[in-house]
């Protein structure tokens, strides 16, 4: 029996429990889980782990800058944070593809610069506009602190990310398996590279308030790895990746409400447990 046949009803059941308890924020958190999981599929096949790990540091910086600009200029922080986060992601991509810098060195450069600047900007934001910036929400992720507008925006971002990855994931797999043949067949390689970087950048910045700085690393890297342990084909791998992410997020949010804890931490534990369960039982 396919794993997806078991996971799908479990995901739907837990999701229904979540939205019955907290419809808007619960739905936004579950949507974030599926969008992050879909993004991890791109990371997995494009081997962009260095970029996914580095983008979370860029996201913290971009979000903090956006909140400061919003405080003084009255501009929605997403209008500043997402373009800035994307710029940093594109710089990392340019270093590896155009300048020949190794992924490890490019990641080290971006992470170091973004982290140093983030510390300065976050400290300033905490002292200048402490009522607007919740450091715990940025670091740990706290969907319960989201306003109604932020919930709707997170839902929109998650839906667009899931739609985009659904459209491009087959070509991404083809490019990862045989980029030369795909290029000769007329596939615009540069376009899909740009789309992959854009998806990662938007996911890391646009969903930071839900996922949290700490757990974004996990949500951008682990779902596709977990699904790969169960999947028998690339198609099943994609479906399972999304289901695993959605199920982990649903169960994480439900447990967070039930035990008064942080949903993101439980979500990460569900992913780890699901992977460990496969290896403990044997890959068959």
Coordinates of C-alpha atoms in Angstrom, one line a residue:
X1 CA 0.0 0.0 0.0
X2 CA 1.3 3.4 -0.9
X3 CA 2.3 5.6 2.0
X4 CA 0.3 8.5 0.6
X5 CA -2.9 6.4 0.9
X6 CA -2.3 6.3 4.7
X7 CA -0.9 9.8 5.1
X8 CA -3.6 11.7 3.2
X9 CA -6.6 10.8 5.4
X10 CA -4.4 11.3 8.5
X11 CA -3.4 14.8 7.2
X12 CA -7.0 15.7 6.4
X13 CA -8.3 14.5 9.8
X14 CA -5.7 16.5 11.8
X15 CA -6.1 19.6 9.6
X16 CA -9.9 19.5 10.2
X17 CA -9.2 19.4 13.9
X18 CA -6.9 22.4 13.6
X19 CA -9.1 24.6 11.6
X20 CA -12.1 23.8 13.9
X21 CA -10.1 25.1 16.8
X22 CA -8.5 28.1 15.1
X23 CA -9.6 28.5 11.6
X24 CA -7.6 31.4 10.1
X25 CA -4.3 31.0 11.9
X26 CA -4.5 27.2 11.9
X27 CA -5.1 27.2 8.1
X28 CA -2.3 29.6 7.5
X29 CA 0.1 27.5 9.5
X30 CA -0.9 24.3 7.7
X31 CA -0.6 26.1 4.3
X32 CA 2.9 27.3 5.4
X33 CA 3.9 23.7 6.1
X34 CA 2.8 22.5 2.7
X35 CA 4.5 25.5 0.9
X36 CA 7.8 25.0 2.8
X37 CA 7.7 21.3 2.1
X38 CA 7.1 21.9 -1.6
X39 CA 10.1 24.3 -1.5
X40 CA 12.2 21.6 0.1
X41 CA 11.5 19.4 -2.9
X42 CA 13.2 22.1 -5.1
X43 CA 16.1 22.3 -2.7
X44 CA 16.5 18.5 -2.7
X45 CA 16.7 18.1 -6.4
X46 CA 18.6 21.3 -7.2
X47 CA 21.0 20.5 -4.4
X48 CA 20.6 24.0 -3.0
X49 CA 20.9 23.1 0.7
X50 CA 23.6 25.8 1.0
X51 CA 21.1 28.4 -0.3
X52 CA 18.2 27.2 1.9
X53 CA 20.3 27.3 5.0
X54 CA 21.7 30.8 4.1
X55 CA 18.4 32.2 3.1
X56 CA 17.0 32.0 6.6
X57 CA 19.7 34.4 7.9
X58 CA 18.9 36.7 5.0
X59 CA 15.2 36.4 5.9
X60 CA 15.9 37.5 9.5
X61 CA 17.8 40.6 8.3
X62 CA 15.2 41.4 5.6
X63 CA 12.3 41.1 8.0
X64 CA 13.9 43.3 10.6
X65 CA 14.8 45.9 8.1
X66 CA 11.2 45.8 6.7
X67 CA 9.7 46.3 10.2
X68 CA 12.0 49.3 10.8
X69 CA 11.0 50.9 7.5
X70 CA 7.3 50.2 8.2
X71 CA 7.6 51.9 11.6
X72 CA 9.1 55.1 10.1
X73 CA 7.7 55.2 6.6
X74 CA 4.3 53.5 7.1
X75 CA 5.1 51.0 4.2
X76 CA 4.0 47.4 4.7
X77 CA 7.1 45.5 5.9
X78 CA 6.6 42.7 3.3
X79 CA 7.0 45.3 0.5
X80 CA 10.6 45.9 1.8
X81 CA 11.5 42.5 3.3
X82 CA 10.7 40.3 0.3
X83 CA 12.6 42.3 -2.3
X84 CA 15.6 42.6 0.0
X85 CA 15.5 38.9 0.9
X86 CA 15.3 38.0 -2.8
X87 CA 18.2 40.3 -3.6
X88 CA 20.4 38.5 -1.0
X89 CA 19.4 35.1 -2.4
X90 CA 20.2 36.2 -6.0
X91 CA 23.6 37.5 -4.8
X92 CA 24.4 34.1 -3.4
X93 CA 23.3 32.5 -6.7
X94 CA 25.4 34.9 -8.7
X95 CA 28.5 34.2 -6.6
X96 CA 28.2 30.5 -7.4
X97 CA 27.0 30.6 -11.0
X98 CA 28.7 33.7 -12.3
X99 CA 31.8 34.1 -10.2
X100 CA 32.7 30.5 -9.7
X101 CA 32.6 30.7 -5.9
X102 CA 31.9 27.3 -4.3
X103 CA 28.5 26.9 -2.6
X104 CA 30.1 26.5 0.8
X105 CA 32.1 29.7 0.5
X106 CA 29.1 31.6 -1.0
X107 CA 27.0 30.4 1.9
X108 CA 29.6 31.4 4.4
X109 CA 29.9 34.9 2.9
X110 CA 26.1 35.6 2.8
X111 CA 25.5 34.1 6.2
X112 CA 28.3 36.0 7.8
X113 CA 27.2 39.4 6.3
X114 CA 23.5 38.8 6.9
X115 CA 24.0 37.6 10.5
X116 CA 26.2 40.6 11.4
X117 CA 23.8 43.1 9.9
X118 CA 20.8 41.3 11.4
X119 CA 22.2 41.6 14.9
X120 CA 22.6 45.3 14.4
X121 CA 19.2 45.9 12.9
X122 CA 17.3 43.6 15.3
X123 CA 19.0 45.3 18.3
X124 CA 18.0 48.7 16.9
X125 CA 14.4 47.6 16.3
X126 CA 14.1 46.1 19.8
X127 CA 15.3 49.4 21.4
X128 CA 13.6 51.8 19.1
X129 CA 10.3 50.1 18.3
X130 CA 10.0 47.3 20.9
X131 CA 6.2 47.2 20.7
X132 CA 6.3 46.4 17.0
X133 CA 9.0 43.7 17.0
X134 CA 8.6 40.4 18.9
X135 CA 12.0 38.8 18.8
X136 CA 10.6 35.5 20.1
X137 CA 8.1 35.4 17.2
X138 CA 10.9 35.9 14.7
X139 CA 13.2 33.4 16.3
X140 CA 10.7 30.7 17.3
X141 CA 7.7 31.4 15.0
X142 CA 4.4 32.2 16.6
X143 CA 1.3 32.0 14.4
X144 CA -0.9 33.1 17.3
X145 CA 0.6 36.6 17.1
X146 CA -0.3 37.1 13.5
X147 CA -2.9 39.8 12.6
X148 CA -5.7 39.0 10.3
X149 CA -4.0 40.8 7.4
X150 CA -0.8 38.9 8.0
X151 CA -2.7 35.6 8.0
X152 CA -4.3 36.4 4.6
X153 CA -0.9 37.4 3.2
X154 CA 0.7 34.2 4.5
X155 CA -2.1 32.2 2.9
X156 CA -1.6 34.0 -0.4
X157 CA 2.2 33.5 -0.3
X158 CA 1.8 29.8 0.6
X159 CA -0.7 29.2 -2.2
X160 CA 1.4 30.9 -4.8
X161 CA 4.5 28.9 -3.7
X162 CA 2.7 25.6 -3.8
X163 CA 1.2 26.4 -7.2
X164 CA 4.6 27.5 -8.6
X165 CA 6.4 24.4 -7.4
X166 CA 3.6 22.1 -8.7
X167 CA 4.0 23.6 -12.1
X168 CA 7.8 23.5 -12.3
X169 CA 8.8 20.4 -10.2
X170 CA 8.8 17.9 -13.1
X171 CA 11.2 20.1 -15.2
X172 CA 13.4 20.7 -12.1
X173 CA 13.7 16.9 -11.7
X174 CA 14.6 16.5 -15.4
X175 CA 17.3 19.2 -15.1
X176 CA 18.7 17.6 -12.0
X177 CA 18.9 14.2 -13.7
X178 CA 20.2 15.2 -17.2
X179 CA 20.6 19.0 -17.6
X180 CA 22.4 18.6 -21.0
X181 CA 19.5 16.6 -22.6
X182 CA 16.9 19.0 -21.1
X183 CA 18.8 22.0 -22.5
X184 CA 19.0 20.4 -26.0
X185 CA 15.2 19.7 -25.8
X186 CA 14.6 23.4 -25.4
X187 CA 14.2 23.8 -21.7
X188 CA 15.2 27.3 -20.6
X189 CA 17.7 26.3 -17.9
X190 CA 18.4 29.8 -16.7
X191 CA 14.7 30.5 -16.2
X192 CA 14.2 27.5 -14.0
X193 CA 17.4 28.4 -12.0
X194 CA 15.9 31.8 -11.4
X195 CA 12.5 30.3 -10.4
X196 CA 14.1 27.9 -8.0
X197 CA 16.0 30.8 -6.3
X198 CA 12.9 32.9 -6.2
X199 CA 10.8 30.2 -4.6
X200 CA 13.4 29.7 -1.9
X201 CA 13.8 33.4 -1.3
X202 CA 10.0 34.1 -1.1
X203 CA 9.4 31.1 1.2
X204 CA 12.2 32.0 3.6
X205 CA 11.2 35.7 3.9
X206 CA 7.5 35.6 3.3
X207 CA 6.8 32.9 5.8
X208 CA 9.4 33.7 8.5
X209 CA 6.8 35.0 11.0
X210 CA 5.0 31.6 10.9
X211 CA 8.0 29.3 10.6
X212 CA 10.5 31.1 12.8
X213 CA 14.2 31.6 12.2
X214 CA 15.2 28.5 14.0
X215 CA 12.8 26.0 12.4
X216 CA 12.9 27.5 8.8
X217 CA 16.2 25.5 8.4
X218 CA 14.3 22.3 9.2
X219 CA 11.2 23.1 7.1
X220 CA 13.2 24.0 4.0
X221 CA 15.4 21.0 4.2
X222 CA 13.8 18.0 5.9
X223 CA 10.4 17.3 4.3
X224 CA 11.8 16.2 1.0
X225 CA 14.4 14.1 2.7
X226 CA 11.8 12.4 4.8
X227 CA 9.6 11.7 1.8
X228 CA 12.5 10.3 -0.2
X229 CA 12.8 7.5 2.4
X230 CA 9.3 6.3 1.5
X231 CA 8.7 7.3 -2.1
X232 CA 9.2 4.9 -5.1
X233 CA 9.2 7.5 -7.8
X234 CA 9.8 11.2 -8.3
X235 CA 6.0 11.8 -8.7
X236 CA 5.2 10.0 -5.5
X237 CA 8.1 11.8 -3.9
X238 CA 6.5 15.2 -4.6
X239 CA 3.1 14.2 -3.4
X240 CA 4.6 12.7 -0.2
X241 CA 6.7 15.7 0.4
X242 CA 3.7 18.0 0.4
X243 CA 1.7 15.6 2.5
X244 CA 4.5 15.1 5.0
X245 CA 4.9 18.8 5.4
X246 CA 1.2 19.4 5.8
X247 CA 0.7 16.6 8.2
X248 CA 3.7 17.6 10.4
X249 CA 2.4 21.2 10.4
X250 CA -1.2 20.1 11.3
X251 CA -0.1 17.9 14.1
X252 CA 2.4 20.5 15.3
X253 CA -0.3 23.2 15.5
X254 CA -2.8 20.8 17.2
X255 CA -0.2 19.8 19.8
X256 CA 0.8 23.4 20.3
X257 CA -2.8 24.3 21.1
X258 CA -3.3 21.2 23.3
X259 CA -0.1 21.5 25.3
X260 CA 0.5 25.2 25.2
X261 CA 3.8 24.9 23.4
X262 CA 5.4 26.3 20.2
X263 CA 3.9 24.6 17.1
X264 CA 7.1 24.8 15.1
X265 CA 9.1 22.7 17.6
X266 CA 6.5 19.9 17.5
X267 CA 6.4 20.1 13.7
X268 CA 10.1 19.5 13.6
X269 CA 9.9 16.6 16.0
X270 CA 7.1 15.0 13.8
X271 CA 9.4 15.2 10.8
X272 CA 12.3 13.7 12.7
X273 CA 10.2 10.9 14.1
X274 CA 8.7 10.1 10.7
X275 CA 12.2 9.8 9.2
X276 CA 13.5 7.8 12.2
X277 CA 10.6 5.4 12.0
X278 CA 11.5 4.4 8.5
X279 CA 15.1 3.8 9.3
X280 CA 14.3 1.9 12.5
X281 CA 11.8 -0.3 10.6
X282 CA 14.4 -0.8 7.8
X283 CA 14.1 0.6 4.3
X284 CA 12.8 -2.8 3.1

